[in-house]
Coordinates of C-alpha atoms and ligand atoms in Angstrom, one line a residue:
Chain A
X19 CA -12.2 -10.1 21.0
X20 CA -12.1 -9.0 17.4
X21 CA -8.7 -8.3 16.0
X22 CA -10.1 -6.8 12.8
X23 CA -13.3 -4.9 12.4
X24 CA -14.6 -4.0 8.9
X25 CA -17.4 -1.5 9.0
X26 CA -19.6 -0.8 6.0
X27 CA -16.7 -1.1 3.5
X28 CA -17.5 -0.2 -0.1
X29 CA -15.3 0.0 -3.1
X30 CA -16.5 1.4 -6.4
X31 CA -14.6 1.1 -9.7
X32 CA -16.4 3.8 -11.7
X33 CA -20.0 2.7 -11.7
X34 CA -19.2 -0.8 -10.8
X35 CA -19.4 -1.7 -7.1
X36 CA -16.8 -4.4 -6.3
X37 CA -17.3 -4.4 -2.5
X38 CA -20.7 -3.3 -1.2
X39 CA -21.2 -2.3 2.4
X40 CA -19.2 -5.2 4.0
X41 CA -19.3 -5.3 7.7
X42 CA -17.3 -8.1 9.3
X43 CA -15.5 -9.0 12.5
X44 CA -12.5 -11.3 12.6
X45 CA -12.0 -12.8 16.0
X46 CA -8.4 -13.1 17.4
X47 CA -6.9 -16.5 16.7
X48 CA -9.7 -17.4 14.2
X49 CA -9.0 -19.0 10.9
X50 CA -11.5 -17.1 8.9
X51 CA -12.3 -18.0 5.3
X52 CA -13.8 -15.6 2.8
X53 CA -15.4 -17.6 0.0
X54 CA -17.3 -16.7 -3.1
X55 CA -17.4 -17.2 -6.8
X56 CA -14.9 -15.6 -9.2
X57 CA -15.3 -11.9 -9.3
X58 CA -17.1 -11.8 -5.9
X59 CA -14.8 -9.1 -4.6
X60 CA -12.5 -11.2 -2.3
X61 CA -9.2 -9.9 -3.6
X62 CA -10.6 -6.3 -3.6
X63 CA -11.6 -6.7 0.0
X64 CA -8.1 -7.9 0.9
X65 CA -6.6 -4.9 -1.0
X66 CA -8.8 -2.6 1.0
X67 CA -7.8 -4.2 4.3
X68 CA -4.1 -4.3 3.5
X69 CA -3.9 -0.7 2.2
X70 CA -3.2 -1.5 -1.5
X71 CA -6.5 0.2 -2.4
X72 CA -8.4 2.8 -0.5
X73 CA -12.1 2.3 0.2
X74 CA -14.8 4.5 -1.4
X75 CA -16.5 4.5 2.0
X76 CA -16.3 2.6 5.2
X77 CA -13.6 1.8 7.8
X78 CA -11.2 -0.9 8.8
X79 CA -10.0 -1.2 12.4
X80 CA -7.1 -3.3 13.4
X81 CA -7.2 -3.8 17.2
X82 CA -7.8 -0.2 18.3
X83 CA -6.1 1.3 15.3
X84 CA -8.0 2.9 12.3
X85 CA -6.4 1.6 9.1
X86 CA -8.1 3.9 6.6
X87 CA -5.5 6.0 4.7
X88 CA -2.6 4.2 6.2
X89 CA 0.2 3.1 3.8
X90 CA 0.8 -0.6 3.3
X91 CA 4.1 -0.5 5.1
X92 CA 2.5 1.1 8.1
X93 CA -0.2 -1.6 8.2
X94 CA 2.6 -4.3 8.0
X95 CA 4.4 -2.6 10.8
X96 CA 1.2 -2.7 12.9
X97 CA 1.2 -6.5 12.6
X98 CA -0.6 -7.5 9.4
X99 CA 1.0 -9.3 6.5
X100 CA -0.4 -10.7 3.3
X101 CA 0.3 -12.9 0.4
X102 CA -1.0 -12.4 -3.1
X103 CA -3.3 -14.5 -5.3
X104 CA -1.0 -14.1 -8.3
X105 CA 2.6 -14.7 -7.2
X106 CA 4.2 -11.4 -6.2
X107 CA 7.8 -11.9 -5.1
X108 CA 11.2 -10.6 -6.2
X109 CA 11.3 -12.9 -9.3
X110 CA 14.9 -12.2 -10.3
X111 CA 16.2 -12.8 -6.8
X112 CA 16.8 -16.2 -5.4
X113 CA 14.3 -17.8 -3.0
X114 CA 16.8 -17.3 -0.2
X115 CA 17.3 -13.6 -1.0
X116 CA 13.5 -13.1 -1.2
X117 CA 13.1 -14.4 2.4
X118 CA 16.3 -12.7 3.6
X119 CA 15.2 -9.2 2.4
X120 CA 11.8 -9.7 4.0
X121 CA 13.6 -10.5 7.3
X122 CA 15.7 -7.4 6.9
X123 CA 12.6 -5.3 6.5
X124 CA 10.9 -7.0 9.3
X125 CA 13.8 -6.4 11.7
X126 CA 13.6 -2.7 10.7
X127 CA 17.2 -2.5 9.5
X128 CA 16.5 -1.6 6.0
X129 CA 18.2 1.8 6.5
X130 CA 21.4 0.2 7.8
X131 CA 24.0 1.0 5.2
X132 CA 26.9 -0.4 7.2
X133 CA 25.9 -3.9 8.1
X134 CA 26.8 -6.4 5.4
X135 CA 23.7 -8.3 4.2
X136 CA 25.4 -11.4 2.9
X137 CA 25.2 -13.4 6.1
X138 CA 22.2 -11.7 7.7
X139 CA 19.4 -13.9 8.9
X140 CA 20.9 -16.9 7.1
X141 CA 19.6 -19.5 9.6
X142 CA 16.2 -17.8 9.9
X143 CA 15.7 -17.6 6.2
X144 CA 16.7 -21.2 5.6
X145 CA 14.4 -22.2 8.4
X146 CA 11.4 -20.4 6.7
X147 CA 12.3 -22.0 3.4
X148 CA 12.5 -25.4 5.1
X149 CA 9.1 -24.7 6.6
X150 CA 7.5 -24.1 3.1
X151 CA 9.5 -27.0 1.6
X152 CA 11.6 -24.8 -0.6
X153 CA 15.0 -25.5 1.0
X154 CA 16.3 -27.3 -2.1
X155 CA 15.4 -24.3 -4.2
X156 CA 17.0 -21.8 -1.9
X157 CA 19.6 -20.7 -4.4
X158 CA 17.4 -20.7 -7.5
X159 CA 15.8 -17.6 -8.9
X160 CA 12.2 -17.3 -7.8
X161 CA 11.1 -17.0 -11.5
X162 CA 12.7 -20.4 -12.2
X163 CA 10.6 -22.2 -9.6
X164 CA 7.6 -24.3 -10.4
X165 CA 4.4 -22.4 -9.8
X166 CA 3.5 -24.3 -6.7
X167 CA 6.9 -23.6 -5.2
X168 CA 6.5 -19.9 -6.0
X169 CA 3.2 -19.9 -4.1
X170 CA 5.0 -21.5 -1.2
X171 CA 7.7 -18.9 -1.4
X172 CA 5.0 -16.3 -1.4
X173 CA 3.9 -17.7 1.9
X174 CA 7.4 -17.7 3.4
X175 CA 7.9 -14.1 2.4
X176 CA 4.6 -13.2 4.1
X177 CA 5.6 -15.1 7.3
X178 CA 9.0 -13.4 7.3
X179 CA 7.1 -10.2 8.2
X180 CA 6.3 -11.8 11.5
X181 CA 2.6 -10.9 11.4
X182 CA -0.1 -11.3 14.1
X183 CA -2.8 -11.2 11.4
X184 CA -2.0 -13.1 8.2
X185 CA -4.0 -12.5 5.0
X186 CA -3.6 -15.3 2.4
X187 CA -5.3 -14.7 -0.9
X188 CA -5.8 -18.2 -2.4
X189 CA -2.7 -19.7 -0.9
X190 CA -3.0 -23.0 -2.8
X191 CA -4.3 -21.8 -6.2
X192 CA -2.3 -23.5 -9.0
X193 CA -0.8 -26.1 -6.7
X194 CA -0.9 -29.8 -7.3
X195 CA -3.1 -31.9 -5.0
X196 CA 0.0 -33.1 -3.1
X197 CA 1.3 -29.6 -2.7
X198 CA -2.1 -28.3 -1.6
X199 CA -2.3 -30.9 1.0
X200 CA 1.1 -30.2 2.5
X201 CA 0.6 -26.5 2.3
X202 CA -2.7 -26.7 4.2
X203 CA -1.0 -28.8 6.8
X204 CA 1.8 -26.3 7.1
X205 CA -0.6 -23.3 7.3
X206 CA -2.5 -25.0 10.0
X207 CA 0.7 -25.7 12.0
X208 CA 2.1 -22.2 11.6
X209 CA -1.1 -20.5 12.6
X210 CA -1.3 -22.7 15.7
X211 CA 2.4 -22.5 16.6
X212 CA 2.7 -18.8 16.2
X213 CA -0.7 -17.9 17.6
X214 CA -1.8 -16.1 14.4
X215 CA -5.1 -15.0 13.2
X216 CA -5.7 -16.1 9.7
X217 CA -8.0 -14.5 7.1
X218 CA -7.9 -16.3 3.8
X219 CA -9.7 -16.8 0.5
X220 CA -9.9 -20.1 -1.2
X221 CA -11.8 -21.8 -4.0
X222 CA -11.2 -25.4 -2.9
X223 CA -14.0 -26.2 -0.5
X224 CA -12.1 -29.1 1.0
X225 CA -9.4 -26.7 2.1
X226 CA -11.9 -24.3 3.4
X227 CA -13.8 -26.8 5.6
X228 CA -10.5 -28.3 6.7
X229 CA -9.0 -25.2 8.3
X230 CA -11.7 -22.6 8.7
X231 CA -13.1 -21.8 12.1
X232 CA -15.4 -19.3 10.5
X233 CA -16.6 -18.6 7.0
X234 CA -18.0 -15.6 5.3
X235 CA -19.6 -15.8 1.9
X236 CA -19.1 -12.9 -0.5
X237 CA -21.4 -12.6 -3.5
X238 CA -21.4 -9.7 -5.9
X239 CA -19.4 -7.7 -3.3
X240 CA -21.9 -8.4 -0.4
X241 CA -21.6 -10.7 2.5
X242 CA -24.6 -13.1 2.2
X243 CA -23.7 -15.4 5.1
X244 CA -21.2 -15.5 7.9
X245 CA -20.6 -17.8 10.8
X246 CA -19.4 -21.2 11.8
X247 CA -18.6 -23.6 8.9
X248 CA -21.6 -26.0 9.7
X249 CA -24.0 -23.1 9.7
X250 CA -22.7 -21.6 6.5
X251 CA -22.8 -25.1 4.8
X252 CA -26.4 -25.4 5.7
X253 CA -27.4 -21.9 4.6
X254 CA -29.8 -22.0 1.7
X255 CA -28.6 -18.8 0.1
X256 CA -25.1 -20.0 0.1
X257 CA -26.1 -23.4 -1.4
X258 CA -28.0 -21.6 -4.2
X259 CA -25.4 -19.0 -5.2
X260 CA -22.2 -20.6 -4.4
X261 CA -22.2 -24.3 -3.8
X262 CA -24.5 -24.7 -6.8
X263 CA -26.6 -27.3 -5.0
X264 CA -30.5 -27.5 -4.9
Chain B
X9 CA 25.2 -5.6 -7.2
X10 CA 28.4 -6.6 -5.5
X11 CA 30.5 -9.7 -6.0
X12 CA 34.0 -11.1 -5.5
X13 CA 35.1 -10.8 -9.2
X14 CA 34.1 -7.1 -9.1
X15 CA 36.1 -6.6 -5.9
X16 CA 39.1 -8.1 -7.6
X17 CA 38.5 -5.9 -10.6
X18 CA 38.4 -2.8 -8.4
X19 CA 41.6 -3.6 -6.7
X20 CA 43.2 -4.1 -10.1
X21 CA 42.0 -0.8 -11.3
X22 CA 43.4 1.0 -8.3
X23 CA 46.7 -0.8 -8.8
X24 CA 46.9 0.3 -12.4
X25 CA 46.0 3.9 -11.5
X26 CA 48.7 4.0 -8.9
X27 CA 51.2 3.3 -11.6
X28 CA 50.0 6.0 -14.0
X29 CA 52.1 8.9 -12.4
X30 CA 55.3 6.9 -12.9
X31 CA 54.8 6.6 -16.7
X32 CA 56.8 9.8 -17.0
X33 CA 54.2 11.8 -19.0
X34 CA 51.8 14.4 -17.7
X35 CA 48.9 13.7 -20.2
X36 CA 48.0 10.2 -18.9
X37 CA 47.9 11.7 -15.4
X38 CA 45.4 14.4 -16.4
X39 CA 43.4 12.0 -18.4
X40 CA 43.2 9.5 -15.5
X41 CA 42.1 12.4 -13.2
X42 CA 39.2 13.3 -15.5
X43 CA 38.2 9.7 -15.9
X44 CA 38.1 9.2 -12.1
X45 CA 36.0 12.3 -11.6
X46 CA 33.4 11.1 -14.1
X47 CA 33.5 7.5 -12.8
X48 CA 32.6 8.8 -9.4
X49 CA 29.8 10.9 -10.9
X50 CA 28.5 7.8 -12.8
X51 CA 28.9 5.7 -9.7
X52 CA 26.8 8.1 -7.7
X53 CA 24.0 8.0 -10.3
X54 CA 23.9 4.2 -10.1
X55 CA 22.9 4.2 -6.4
X56 CA 19.7 5.7 -7.7
X57 CA 19.3 4.3 -11.2
X58 CA 20.9 0.9 -10.9
X59 CA 20.4 -0.1 -7.3
X60 CA 17.0 1.6 -6.6
X61 CA 15.6 1.6 -10.2
X62 CA 14.9 5.3 -10.4
X63 CA 16.4 6.8 -13.6
X64 CA 17.2 10.4 -12.9
X65 CA 17.5 12.6 -16.0
X66 CA 18.7 15.5 -14.0
X67 CA 21.7 14.1 -12.0
X68 CA 24.0 16.8 -13.4
X69 CA 22.2 19.3 -11.2
X70 CA 24.0 17.9 -8.1
X71 CA 27.3 17.7 -9.9
X72 CA 27.1 21.4 -10.6
X73 CA 25.7 22.4 -7.2
X74 CA 28.6 20.7 -5.6
X75 CA 31.0 22.3 -8.1
X76 CA 29.7 25.8 -7.7
X77 CA 29.5 25.6 -4.0
X78 CA 33.0 24.3 -3.6
X79 CA 34.3 27.0 -6.0
X80 CA 32.5 29.7 -4.1
X81 CA 33.6 28.5 -0.6
X82 CA 37.2 28.1 -1.7
X83 CA 37.5 31.3 -3.7
X84 CA 35.0 33.9 -2.4
X85 CA 34.9 32.8 1.3
X86 CA 38.4 31.5 1.5
X87 CA 37.4 28.4 3.5
X88 CA 39.9 25.6 3.9
X89 CA 39.7 22.7 1.5
X90 CA 38.1 20.2 3.8
X91 CA 35.5 22.6 5.0
X92 CA 34.7 23.8 1.5
X93 CA 34.3 20.2 0.2
X94 CA 32.2 19.1 3.2
X95 CA 30.1 22.3 2.8
X96 CA 29.6 21.6 -0.9
X97 CA 28.6 18.0 -0.3
X98 CA 26.1 19.1 2.3
X99 CA 24.7 21.6 -0.1
X100 CA 24.3 19.0 -2.8
X101 CA 22.7 16.6 -0.3
X102 CA 20.3 19.3 0.9
X103 CA 19.3 20.2 -2.6
X104 CA 18.8 16.4 -3.3
X105 CA 16.6 16.2 -0.2
X106 CA 14.3 19.0 -1.4
X107 CA 14.2 18.0 -5.0
X108 CA 14.1 14.3 -4.2
X109 CA 11.2 14.7 -1.8
X110 CA 9.1 16.0 -4.7
X111 CA 10.4 13.6 -7.3
X112 CA 10.0 10.3 -5.4
X113 CA 6.3 10.8 -5.2
X114 CA 6.2 9.9 -8.9
X115 CA 7.1 6.8 -10.7
X116 CA 9.0 5.8 -13.9
X117 CA 8.9 8.3 -16.7
X118 CA 7.2 11.0 -14.5
X119 CA 10.0 10.7 -12.0
X120 CA 12.6 11.0 -14.8
X121 CA 10.8 14.1 -16.3
X122 CA 10.5 15.8 -12.9
X123 CA 14.2 15.3 -12.2
X124 CA 14.9 16.7 -15.7
X125 CA 12.7 19.7 -15.0
X126 CA 14.5 20.5 -11.7
X127 CA 17.9 20.2 -13.3
X128 CA 16.8 22.7 -15.9
X129 CA 15.9 25.0 -13.1
X130 CA 19.3 24.6 -11.6
X131 CA 20.9 25.3 -15.0
X132 CA 18.7 28.4 -15.3
X133 CA 19.8 29.6 -11.9
X134 CA 23.5 28.9 -12.8
X135 CA 23.2 31.1 -15.9
X136 CA 21.4 34.0 -14.2
X137 CA 22.7 34.3 -10.7
X138 CA 25.8 36.2 -11.7
X139 CA 26.9 37.3 -8.2
X140 CA 27.4 33.7 -7.1
X141 CA 27.9 31.6 -10.2
X142 CA 29.3 34.1 -12.7
X143 CA 26.3 33.6 -14.9
X144 CA 26.8 32.7 -18.6
X145 CA 30.6 33.3 -18.3
X146 CA 30.9 30.7 -15.6
X147 CA 32.8 30.8 -12.4
X148 CA 36.3 31.5 -13.7
X149 CA 39.3 30.9 -11.5
X150 CA 39.0 28.7 -8.5
X151 CA 41.5 29.1 -5.6
X152 CA 42.8 25.6 -5.3
X153 CA 45.0 25.1 -2.3
X154 CA 48.7 25.5 -3.3
X155 CA 49.5 21.9 -2.5
X156 CA 47.0 20.7 -5.1
X157 CA 48.0 22.9 -8.0
X158 CA 50.5 20.4 -9.3
X159 CA 48.6 17.9 -11.6
X160 CA 50.4 15.0 -9.9
X161 CA 49.4 15.9 -6.4
X162 CA 45.9 16.6 -7.7
X163 CA 45.9 13.2 -9.3
X164 CA 46.7 11.6 -5.9
X165 CA 44.1 13.6 -4.1
X166 CA 41.5 12.6 -6.7
X167 CA 42.5 9.0 -6.4
X168 CA 42.2 9.1 -2.6
X169 CA 38.8 10.7 -2.7
X170 CA 37.5 8.3 -5.3
X171 CA 39.0 5.3 -3.5
X172 CA 37.3 6.3 -0.2
X173 CA 34.0 6.9 -2.1
X174 CA 34.2 3.6 -3.8
X175 CA 34.7 1.9 -0.5
X176 CA 31.8 3.7 1.0
X177 CA 29.5 3.0 -1.9
X178 CA 30.6 -0.6 -2.0
X179 CA 29.7 -1.0 1.7
X180 CA 26.3 0.6 1.0
X181 CA 25.7 -1.6 -2.0
X182 CA 26.4 -4.8 0.0
X183 CA 24.6 -3.6 3.1
X184 CA 21.1 -4.4 4.4
X185 CA 20.0 -1.1 3.0
X186 CA 21.6 -1.9 -0.4
X187 CA 19.7 -5.2 -0.6
X188 CA 16.5 -3.4 0.5
X189 CA 17.0 -0.9 -2.3
X190 CA 17.4 -3.7 -4.9
X191 CA 14.1 -5.2 -3.6
X192 CA 12.4 -1.9 -4.2
X193 CA 13.8 -1.8 -7.7
X194 CA 12.6 -5.3 -8.5
X195 CA 9.1 -5.0 -7.0
X196 CA 8.2 -1.8 -5.1
X197 CA 4.7 -3.0 -4.2
X198 CA 6.0 -6.2 -2.6
X199 CA 8.7 -4.2 -0.8
X200 CA 6.1 -2.0 0.8
X201 CA 4.2 -5.2 2.0
X202 CA 7.4 -6.3 3.7
X203 CA 7.1 -3.1 5.8
X204 CA 9.4 -0.8 3.9
X205 CA 8.6 2.8 3.4
X206 CA 9.4 2.8 -0.3
X207 CA 9.2 6.5 -0.9
X208 CA 11.5 7.3 2.0
X209 CA 14.0 4.6 0.9
X210 CA 14.0 6.1 -2.5
X211 CA 14.5 9.5 -1.0
X212 CA 17.5 8.2 1.0
X213 CA 19.0 6.8 -2.2
X214 CA 18.4 10.1 -4.0
X215 CA 20.2 12.1 -1.3
X216 CA 23.1 9.7 -1.2
X217 CA 23.4 9.9 -5.0
X218 CA 23.2 13.7 -4.8
X219 CA 25.9 13.9 -2.1
X220 CA 28.4 11.8 -4.1
X221 CA 27.6 13.7 -7.3
X222 CA 28.3 16.9 -5.4
X223 CA 31.7 15.4 -4.3
X224 CA 32.5 14.7 -7.9
X225 CA 31.5 18.3 -8.6
X226 CA 34.1 19.5 -6.1
X227 CA 36.8 17.6 -7.8
X228 CA 35.7 18.8 -11.2
X229 CA 35.6 22.5 -10.2
X230 CA 39.1 22.2 -8.7
X231 CA 40.5 20.3 -11.7
X232 CA 39.0 22.7 -14.3
X233 CA 39.7 25.7 -12.0
X234 CA 36.2 26.9 -12.8
X235 CA 32.6 25.9 -13.1
X236 CA 30.3 26.5 -16.1
X237 CA 26.5 26.3 -16.7
X238 CA 27.0 23.5 -19.3
X239 CA 27.8 21.2 -16.4
X240 CA 24.2 21.5 -15.2
X241 CA 22.7 21.2 -18.7
X242 CA 20.6 18.2 -19.5
X243 CA 23.2 16.8 -22.0
X244 CA 25.5 16.3 -19.0
X245 CA 22.8 14.3 -17.3
X246 CA 22.2 12.3 -20.5
X247 CA 25.9 11.6 -20.8
X248 CA 26.2 10.1 -17.3
X249 CA 23.2 7.9 -18.0
X250 CA 24.9 6.6 -21.1
X251 CA 28.0 5.9 -19.1
X252 CA 26.0 3.9 -16.6
X253 CA 24.2 2.0 -19.3
X254 CA 27.3 1.4 -21.3
X255 CA 29.1 -0.1 -18.3
X256 CA 26.1 -2.1 -17.0
X257 CA 23.4 -0.8 -14.8
X258 CA 23.0 -3.8 -12.6
X259 CA 26.6 -4.1 -11.4
X260 CA 28.7 -2.1 -9.1
X261 CA 31.7 -1.6 -11.4
X262 CA 29.6 -1.0 -14.5
X263 CA 29.5 2.8 -14.2
X264 CA 33.2 3.0 -13.6
X265 CA 33.9 1.0 -16.8
X266 CA 31.2 2.9 -18.7
X267 CA 32.6 6.3 -17.7
X268 CA 36.2 5.3 -18.5
X269 CA 35.3 3.8 -21.9
X270 CA 33.0 6.6 -23.0
X271 CA 35.3 9.3 -21.8
X272 CA 38.4 7.8 -23.5
X273 CA 36.4 7.1 -26.7
X274 CA 35.3 10.7 -26.8
X275 CA 38.9 11.9 -26.4
X276 CA 40.2 9.6 -29.1
X277 CA 37.3 10.2 -31.5
X278 CA 37.6 13.9 -31.3
X279 CA 41.2 13.7 -32.5
X280 CA 40.0 12.2 -35.8
X281 CA 36.5 13.5 -36.4
X282 CA 34.1 16.1 -35.1
X283 CA 31.2 13.7 -35.2
X284 CA 31.5 12.5 -31.6
X285 CA 27.7 12.8 -31.2
X286 CA 27.3 10.3 -34.1
X287 CA 29.6 7.8 -32.4
X288 CA 27.9 8.3 -29.1
X289 CA 24.5 7.6 -30.8
X290 CA 25.9 4.4 -32.3
X291 CA 27.1 3.3 -28.9
X292 CA 23.8 4.0 -27.3
X293 CA 22.0 2.2 -30.1
X294 CA 24.2 -0.9 -29.6
X295 CA 23.5 -0.9 -25.8
X296 CA 19.8 -0.6 -26.1
X297 CA 19.5 -3.1 -29.0
X298 CA 22.0 -5.7 -28.1
X299 CA 23.6 -5.3 -24.7
X300 CA 21.1 -4.2 -22.1
X301 CA 23.4 -5.3 -19.4
X302 CA 26.3 -3.2 -20.8
X303 CA 29.9 -4.2 -21.0
X304 CA 29.8 -6.0 -17.7
X305 CA 27.0 -8.1 -19.1
X306 CA 29.1 -9.1 -22.1
X307 CA 31.9 -10.1 -19.8
X308 CA 29.8 -12.2 -17.5
X309 CA 28.2 -13.9 -20.6
X310 CA 31.6 -14.8 -21.9
X311 CA 32.6 -16.1 -18.4
X312 CA 29.5 -18.2 -18.0
X313 CA 28.0 -18.7 -21.4
X314 CA 25.2 -21.0 -20.3
X315 CA 23.8 -18.8 -17.5
X316 CA 21.7 -15.8 -18.4
Ligands
ATP20 N1 -8.8 -2.2 -10.5 C1 -10.0 -2.6 -10.9 N2 -10.7 -1.8 -11.8 C2 -11.9 -2.2 -12.2 N3 -12.5 -3.3 -11.8 C3 -11.9 -4.1 -11.0 C4 -10.6 -3.8 -10.4 N4 -10.2 -4.8 -9.6 C5 -11.2 -5.6 -9.6 N5 -12.2 -5.3 -10.4 C6 -13.5 -6.0 -10.6 O1 -14.0 -6.2 -9.3 C7 -14.6 -7.5 -9.3 C8 -14.1 -8.2 -8.1 O2 -12.7 -8.6 -8.4 P1 -11.9 -9.4 -7.3 O3 -10.6 -9.6 -8.0 O4 -11.9 -8.8 -6.0 O5 -12.7 -10.8 -7.3 P2 -12.3 -12.1 -6.5 O6 -13.4 -12.5 -5.7 O7 -10.9 -12.0 -5.9 O8 -12.2 -13.1 -7.8 P3 -11.3 -14.4 -8.0 O9 -11.9 -15.5 -7.3 O10 -11.3 -14.6 -9.5 O11 -9.9 -14.1 -7.5 C9 -14.4 -8.2 -10.6 O12 -15.5 -8.0 -11.4 C10 -13.2 -7.4 -11.2 O13 -13.3 -7.4 -12.6
MG21 MG1 -9.2 -13.0 -6.1

């Protein structure tokens, strides 16, 4: 069953069409990769799905719920969380505080003005930081962390929202080879352990073929191929426009 | 926003205040009362400006709504003190709910300008609605309960109200909501992707700030025994912003320190020169150019010179 249905989604920026008539189904429990060259429209597509931008035309359905015109927080509450390609955390707060406030929001107690926050979700926050291998950096400001660590923190913050559908926009961009490797391992584990559906973009083909159960290729805002990894790998169009072979 | 050194500082401040009536002079008692009222006003603004990151240029609107309402309830309707104050705070909060609902749709400078515009409307109403506010002449003569007419007893009353308010705002600041508000200040987009309704949270902060400003207004109306349109004028909103910035916008105690220092400086300066605005300009210049974290920022730099 599809957890996410994207129907004829289009986004114009003035005369420029960044996403053009994208129709796509994401199966529940899939690890679905969106690949495509720079500027293909991957991030724009994520922004449309997650409510950061509103589509020019088209619809997005999450389970039986129509997402068009919903605010980001309503979409998050429905069970979808995302990370950002460019690190987007609370840079002046510590890594711990970043995850802690995400857990506060996720528990829906962000209007509670009596409960002291100091010790809230301490264990859970540290657990998440341990998961993304940032436990040693827990008390350091996010902005002081190495870039790779910031990306890992970004992931922890997204996970703290306890999503069913997780959107990761280039989760390993800017990471060292070692960090990339460990992050992929951890994403794989988390997705399996928590029974998540994963929709992600990635430039590193090794990463894509290691974790994707389905791949869609975006080119100039259009889906030119979609399916199982082996099929997409063999697709001639894809080889021509993206993999740069033949 | 909150921390242990700040808590100790607050306890020390209240200890010092408790000694003031025993100095044997009336003037320090009156001065301390005024400083406390403006500290509470500045503290209320900081819920919105410091904690949530929405700089209101029209916060005096709620100070004056609270003041006029309390004056009216006590004097014209003859309501008891507690009812009058509660009614005035509710009026301020209700006004903040309506004005805030429109303002929180906008960001940054547009938010600030809209709050300024609404405060000018409130000021205009205060100058024209003679039957309620007394118009240009102001609301002259407030029936303060007999047991508060003595400056000493009014000092203790103000101290009690301010202490309770500080406790309440401290709890808020350190709460789950307080932390969520800071997250909204730091990165509203990310906060919304944690599942927070950013606009509604901002509105909640706006209403809380308006309610406590209204409470400060009650104290002001009773202390002055009157209420005047200047209290709603934009210069009053500007002054409280300077108080908050001078003390330090990212700390809990900053607004208290800023209000005390600015108010006392004004009193002292005016004894020697009529150029208070000039001095205030210099202070503002110094904050903006050199001390963006205000006086609290200077202290914490001195305490821990290597940390930023
Ligand atoms: N807000 C915007 N206004 C105008 N053009 C935009 C806007 N956002 C994106 N674009 C354009 O839309 C196109 C798609 O951008 P997008 O960021 O979605 O690509 P991408 O596939 O994520 O690329 P990358 O791999 O570099 O992250 C680009 O040409 C970009 O310049
Ligand atoms: Mg992108």
